[in-house]
PDB file of C-alpha atoms and ligand atoms in Angstrom:
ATOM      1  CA  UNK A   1       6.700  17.032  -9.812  1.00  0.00           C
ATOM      2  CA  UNK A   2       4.931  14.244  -8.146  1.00  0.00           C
ATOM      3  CA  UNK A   3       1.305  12.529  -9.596  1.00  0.00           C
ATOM      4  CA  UNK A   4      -1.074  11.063  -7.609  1.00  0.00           C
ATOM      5  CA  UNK A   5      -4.366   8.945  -8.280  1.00  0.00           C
ATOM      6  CA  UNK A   6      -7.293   9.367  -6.010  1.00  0.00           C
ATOM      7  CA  UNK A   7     -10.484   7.261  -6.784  1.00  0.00           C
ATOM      8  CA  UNK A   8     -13.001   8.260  -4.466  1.00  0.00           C
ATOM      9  CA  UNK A   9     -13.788  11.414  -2.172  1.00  0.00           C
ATOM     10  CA  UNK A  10     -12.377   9.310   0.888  1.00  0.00           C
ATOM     11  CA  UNK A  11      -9.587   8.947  -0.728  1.00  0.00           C
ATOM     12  CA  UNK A  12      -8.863  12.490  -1.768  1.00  0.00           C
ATOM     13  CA  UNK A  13      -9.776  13.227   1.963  1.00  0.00           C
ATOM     14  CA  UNK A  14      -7.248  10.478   2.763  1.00  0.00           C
ATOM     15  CA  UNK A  15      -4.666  12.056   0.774  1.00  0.00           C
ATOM     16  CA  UNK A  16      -5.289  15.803   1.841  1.00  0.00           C
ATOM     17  CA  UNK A  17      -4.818  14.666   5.316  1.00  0.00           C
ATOM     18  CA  UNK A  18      -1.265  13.210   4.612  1.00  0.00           C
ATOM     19  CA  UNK A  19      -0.568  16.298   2.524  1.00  0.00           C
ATOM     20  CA  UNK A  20      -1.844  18.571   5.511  1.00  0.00           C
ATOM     21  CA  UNK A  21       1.081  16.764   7.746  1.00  0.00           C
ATOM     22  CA  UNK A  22       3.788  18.241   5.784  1.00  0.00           C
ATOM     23  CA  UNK A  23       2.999  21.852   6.026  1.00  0.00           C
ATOM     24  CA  UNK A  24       4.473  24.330   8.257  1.00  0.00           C
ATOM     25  CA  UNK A  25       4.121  27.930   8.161  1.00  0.00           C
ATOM     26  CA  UNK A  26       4.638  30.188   6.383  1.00  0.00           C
ATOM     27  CA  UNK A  27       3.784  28.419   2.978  1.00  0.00           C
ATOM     28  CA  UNK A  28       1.480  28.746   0.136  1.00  0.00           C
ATOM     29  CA  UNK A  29      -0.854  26.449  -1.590  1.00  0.00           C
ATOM     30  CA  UNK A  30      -2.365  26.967  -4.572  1.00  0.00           C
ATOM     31  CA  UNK A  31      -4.961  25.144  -5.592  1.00  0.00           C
ATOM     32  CA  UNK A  32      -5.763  24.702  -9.256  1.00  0.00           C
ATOM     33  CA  UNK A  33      -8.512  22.782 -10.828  1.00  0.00           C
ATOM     34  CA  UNK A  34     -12.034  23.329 -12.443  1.00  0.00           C
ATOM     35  CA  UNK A  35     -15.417  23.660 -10.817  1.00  0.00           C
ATOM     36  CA  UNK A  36     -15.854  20.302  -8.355  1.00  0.00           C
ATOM     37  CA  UNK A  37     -12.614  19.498  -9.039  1.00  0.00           C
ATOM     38  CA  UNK A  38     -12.314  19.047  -5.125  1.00  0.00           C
ATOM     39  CA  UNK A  39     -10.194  22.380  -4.306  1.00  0.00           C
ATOM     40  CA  UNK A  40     -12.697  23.015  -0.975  1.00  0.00           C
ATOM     41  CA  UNK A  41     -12.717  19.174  -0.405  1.00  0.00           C
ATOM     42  CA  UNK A  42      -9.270  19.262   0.034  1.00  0.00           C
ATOM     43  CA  UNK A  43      -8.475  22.742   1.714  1.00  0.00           C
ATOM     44  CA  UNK A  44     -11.587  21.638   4.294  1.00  0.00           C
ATOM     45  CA  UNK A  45      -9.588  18.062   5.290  1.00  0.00           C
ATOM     46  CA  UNK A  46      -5.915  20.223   5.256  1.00  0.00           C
ATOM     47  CA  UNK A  47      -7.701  22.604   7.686  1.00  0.00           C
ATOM     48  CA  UNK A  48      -9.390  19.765  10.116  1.00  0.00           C
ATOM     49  CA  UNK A  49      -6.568  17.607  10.115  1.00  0.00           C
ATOM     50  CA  UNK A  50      -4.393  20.576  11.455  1.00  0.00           C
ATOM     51  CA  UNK A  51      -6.922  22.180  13.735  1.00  0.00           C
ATOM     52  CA  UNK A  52      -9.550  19.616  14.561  1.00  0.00           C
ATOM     53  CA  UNK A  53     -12.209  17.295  12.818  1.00  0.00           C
ATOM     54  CA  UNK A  54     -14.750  19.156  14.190  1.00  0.00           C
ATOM     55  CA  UNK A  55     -13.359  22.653  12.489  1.00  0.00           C
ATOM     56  CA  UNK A  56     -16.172  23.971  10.439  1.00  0.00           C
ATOM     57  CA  UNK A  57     -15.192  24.846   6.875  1.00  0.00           C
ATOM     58  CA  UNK A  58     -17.359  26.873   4.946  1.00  0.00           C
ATOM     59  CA  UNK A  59     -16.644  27.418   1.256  1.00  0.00           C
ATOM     60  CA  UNK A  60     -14.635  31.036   0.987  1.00  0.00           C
ATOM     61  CA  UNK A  61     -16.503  31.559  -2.017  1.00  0.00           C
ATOM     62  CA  UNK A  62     -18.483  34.787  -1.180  1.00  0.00           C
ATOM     63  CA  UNK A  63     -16.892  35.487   1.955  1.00  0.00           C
ATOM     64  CA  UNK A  64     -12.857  35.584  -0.009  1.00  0.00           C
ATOM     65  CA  UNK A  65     -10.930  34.274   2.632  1.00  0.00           C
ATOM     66  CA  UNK A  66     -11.692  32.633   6.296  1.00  0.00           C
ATOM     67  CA  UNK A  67      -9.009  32.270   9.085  1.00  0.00           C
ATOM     68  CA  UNK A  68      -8.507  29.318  11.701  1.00  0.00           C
ATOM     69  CA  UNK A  69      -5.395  30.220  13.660  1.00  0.00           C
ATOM     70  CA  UNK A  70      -2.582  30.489  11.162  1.00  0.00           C
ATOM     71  CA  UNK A  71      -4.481  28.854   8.734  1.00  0.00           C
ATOM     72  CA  UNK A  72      -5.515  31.209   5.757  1.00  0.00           C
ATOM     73  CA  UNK A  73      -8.245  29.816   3.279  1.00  0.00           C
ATOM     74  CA  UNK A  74      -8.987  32.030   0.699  1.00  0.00           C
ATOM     75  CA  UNK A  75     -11.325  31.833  -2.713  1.00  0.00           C
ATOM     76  CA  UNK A  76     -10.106  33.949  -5.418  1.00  0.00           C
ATOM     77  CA  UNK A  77     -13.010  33.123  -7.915  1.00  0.00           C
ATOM     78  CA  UNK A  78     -15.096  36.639  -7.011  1.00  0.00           C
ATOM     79  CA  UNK A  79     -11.890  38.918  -7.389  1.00  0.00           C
ATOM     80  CA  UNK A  80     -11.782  40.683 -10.413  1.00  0.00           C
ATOM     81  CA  UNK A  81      -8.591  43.202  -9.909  1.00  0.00           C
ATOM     82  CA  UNK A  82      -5.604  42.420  -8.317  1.00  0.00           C
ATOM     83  CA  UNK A  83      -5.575  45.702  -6.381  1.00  0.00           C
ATOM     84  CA  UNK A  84      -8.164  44.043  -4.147  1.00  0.00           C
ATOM     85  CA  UNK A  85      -5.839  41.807  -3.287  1.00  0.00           C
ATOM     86  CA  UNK A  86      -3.754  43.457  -0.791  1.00  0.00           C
ATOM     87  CA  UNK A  87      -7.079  44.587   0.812  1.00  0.00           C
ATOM     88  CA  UNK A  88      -8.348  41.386   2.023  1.00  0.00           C
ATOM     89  CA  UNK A  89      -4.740  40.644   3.508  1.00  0.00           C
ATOM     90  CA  UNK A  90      -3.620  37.877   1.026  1.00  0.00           C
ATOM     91  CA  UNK A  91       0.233  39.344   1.231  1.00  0.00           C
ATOM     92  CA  UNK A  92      -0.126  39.349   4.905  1.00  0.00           C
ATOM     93  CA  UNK A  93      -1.366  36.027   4.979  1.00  0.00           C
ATOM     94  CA  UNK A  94       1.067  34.246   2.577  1.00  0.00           C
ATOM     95  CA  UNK A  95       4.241  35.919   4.896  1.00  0.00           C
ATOM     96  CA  UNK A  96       2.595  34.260   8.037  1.00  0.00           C
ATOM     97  CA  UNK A  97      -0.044  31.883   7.555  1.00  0.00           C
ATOM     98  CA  UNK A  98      -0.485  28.243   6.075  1.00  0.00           C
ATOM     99  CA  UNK A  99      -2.422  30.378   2.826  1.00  0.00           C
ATOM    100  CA  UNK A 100      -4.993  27.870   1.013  1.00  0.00           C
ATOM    101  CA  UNK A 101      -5.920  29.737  -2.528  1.00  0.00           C
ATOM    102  CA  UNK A 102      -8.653  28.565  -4.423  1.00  0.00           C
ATOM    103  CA  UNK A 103      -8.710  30.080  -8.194  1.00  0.00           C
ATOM    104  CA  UNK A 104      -5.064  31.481  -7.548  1.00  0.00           C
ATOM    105  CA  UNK A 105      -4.786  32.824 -11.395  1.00  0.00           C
ATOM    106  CA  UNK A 106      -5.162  36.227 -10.494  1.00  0.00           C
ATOM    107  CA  UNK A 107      -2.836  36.663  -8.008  1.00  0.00           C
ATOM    108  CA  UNK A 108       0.077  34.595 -10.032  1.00  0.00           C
ATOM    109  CA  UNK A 109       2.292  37.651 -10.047  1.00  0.00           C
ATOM    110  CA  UNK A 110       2.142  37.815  -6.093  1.00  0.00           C
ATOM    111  CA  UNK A 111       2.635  34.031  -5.218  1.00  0.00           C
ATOM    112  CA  UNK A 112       6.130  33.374  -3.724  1.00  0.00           C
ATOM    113  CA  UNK A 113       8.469  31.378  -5.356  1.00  0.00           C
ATOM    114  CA  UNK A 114       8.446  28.343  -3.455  1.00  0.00           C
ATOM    115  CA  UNK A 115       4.613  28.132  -3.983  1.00  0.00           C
ATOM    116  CA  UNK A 116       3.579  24.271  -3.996  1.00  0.00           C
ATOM    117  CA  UNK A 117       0.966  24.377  -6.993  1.00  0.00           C
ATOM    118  CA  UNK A 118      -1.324  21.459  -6.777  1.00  0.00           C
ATOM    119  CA  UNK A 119      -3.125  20.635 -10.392  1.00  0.00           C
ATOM    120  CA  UNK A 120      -6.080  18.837  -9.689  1.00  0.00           C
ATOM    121  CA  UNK A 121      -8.548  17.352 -12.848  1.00  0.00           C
ATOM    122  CA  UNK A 122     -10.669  14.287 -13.118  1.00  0.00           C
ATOM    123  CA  UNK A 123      -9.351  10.860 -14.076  1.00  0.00           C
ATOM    124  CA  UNK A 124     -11.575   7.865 -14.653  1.00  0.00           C
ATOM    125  CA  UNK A 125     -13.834   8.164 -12.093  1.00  0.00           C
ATOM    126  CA  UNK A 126     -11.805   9.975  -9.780  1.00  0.00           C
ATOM    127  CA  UNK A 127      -8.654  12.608  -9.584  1.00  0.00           C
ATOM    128  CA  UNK A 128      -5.621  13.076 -10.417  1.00  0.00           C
ATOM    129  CA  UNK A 129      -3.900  15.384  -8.590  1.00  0.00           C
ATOM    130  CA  UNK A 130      -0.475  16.947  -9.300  1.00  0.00           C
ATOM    131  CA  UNK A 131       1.925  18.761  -7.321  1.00  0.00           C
ATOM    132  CA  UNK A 132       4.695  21.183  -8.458  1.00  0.00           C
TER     133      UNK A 132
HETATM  134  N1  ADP B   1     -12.392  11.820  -5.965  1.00  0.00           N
HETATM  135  C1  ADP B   1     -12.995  12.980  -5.616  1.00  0.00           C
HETATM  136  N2  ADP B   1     -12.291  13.971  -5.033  1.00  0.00           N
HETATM  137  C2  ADP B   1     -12.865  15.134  -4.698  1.00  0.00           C
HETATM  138  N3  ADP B   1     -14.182  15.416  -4.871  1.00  0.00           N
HETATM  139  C3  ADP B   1     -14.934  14.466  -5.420  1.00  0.00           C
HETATM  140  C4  ADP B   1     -14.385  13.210  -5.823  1.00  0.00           C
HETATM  141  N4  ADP B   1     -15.387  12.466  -6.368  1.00  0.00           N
HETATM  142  C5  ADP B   1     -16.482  13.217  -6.304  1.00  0.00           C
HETATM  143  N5  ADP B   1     -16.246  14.421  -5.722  1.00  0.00           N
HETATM  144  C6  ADP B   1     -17.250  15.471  -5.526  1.00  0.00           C
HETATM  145  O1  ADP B   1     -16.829  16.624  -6.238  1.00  0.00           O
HETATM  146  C7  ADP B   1     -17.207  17.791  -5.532  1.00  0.00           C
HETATM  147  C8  ADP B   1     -16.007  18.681  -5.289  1.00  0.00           C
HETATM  148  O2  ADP B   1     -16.480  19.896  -4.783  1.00  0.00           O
HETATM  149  P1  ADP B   1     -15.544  21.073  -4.288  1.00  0.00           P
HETATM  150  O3  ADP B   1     -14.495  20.575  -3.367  1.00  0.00           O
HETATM  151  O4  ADP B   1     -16.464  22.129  -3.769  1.00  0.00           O
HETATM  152  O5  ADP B   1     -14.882  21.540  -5.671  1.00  0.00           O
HETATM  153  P2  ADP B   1     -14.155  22.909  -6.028  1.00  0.00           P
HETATM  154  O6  ADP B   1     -13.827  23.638  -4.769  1.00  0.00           O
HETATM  155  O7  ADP B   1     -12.914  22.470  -6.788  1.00  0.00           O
HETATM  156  O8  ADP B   1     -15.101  23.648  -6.936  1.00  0.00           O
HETATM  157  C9  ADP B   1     -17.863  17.360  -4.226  1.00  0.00           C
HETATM  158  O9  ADP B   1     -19.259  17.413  -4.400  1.00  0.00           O
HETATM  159  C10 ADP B   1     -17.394  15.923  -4.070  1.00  0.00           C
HETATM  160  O10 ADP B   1     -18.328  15.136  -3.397  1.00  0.00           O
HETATM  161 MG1   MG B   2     -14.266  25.586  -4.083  1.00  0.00          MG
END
């Protein structure tokens, strides 16, 4: 388990983008936290820092998931059986992809083992954000 402290947007975008360096497909992140917590925030600077500032990330939220070449980023929060799961490709992605899951609770029972599980929830003025 490692803690961080982030006091500031920029900073969570500064820490995202280290984050984003260690990743290699195939892995999972899941990415826990409440409403404005920062889970998009965070998934948007992962996805430009691997495939370009200028990558345009939209929020998955009615959409589910949206792909950048490898790069899997999906939004749980509208599911509301697991069966759907398999039908907008989350297994698929998760065997291949660098997989980005907002609201992951539902699909707990599918998440590989070596999941990294980032626990993100204000602090002061800013976040803390904790990885396991
Ligand atoms: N330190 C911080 N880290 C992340 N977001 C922050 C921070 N401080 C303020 N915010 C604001 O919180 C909101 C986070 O939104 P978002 O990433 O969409 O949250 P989520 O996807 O978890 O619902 C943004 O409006 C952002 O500007
Ligand atoms: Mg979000």
């Amino acid at each position: 388990m490692k803690e961080y402290i982030v006091n500031s947007l920029e900073e969570t975008r500064q820490w995202a983008a280290e984050f984003a360096k260690t990743l290699s497909a195939p892995v999972v992140v899941a990415l826990h936290g409440d409403l404005g917590m920062g889970k998009s925030e965070i998934a948007r600077k992962i996805i430009q820092t691997l495939r370009g500032a200028d990558t345009v990330v939209p929020s998955p939220t009615f959409t589910i998931v949206q792909s950048y070449d490898g790069i899997s980023h999906f939004d749980l929060y509208r599911v509301e059986d697991e069966s759907e799961l398999t039908e907008i490709g989350l297994e698929h992605a998760m065997v291949n992809d660098i997989t980005l899951i907002e609201w992951p609770e539902i699909a707990q029972s599918m998440l590989p083992k070596d999941t990294i599980h980032l626990y993100i929830s204000e602090y002061n003025d800013g976040r803390k954000i904790v990885i396991k």
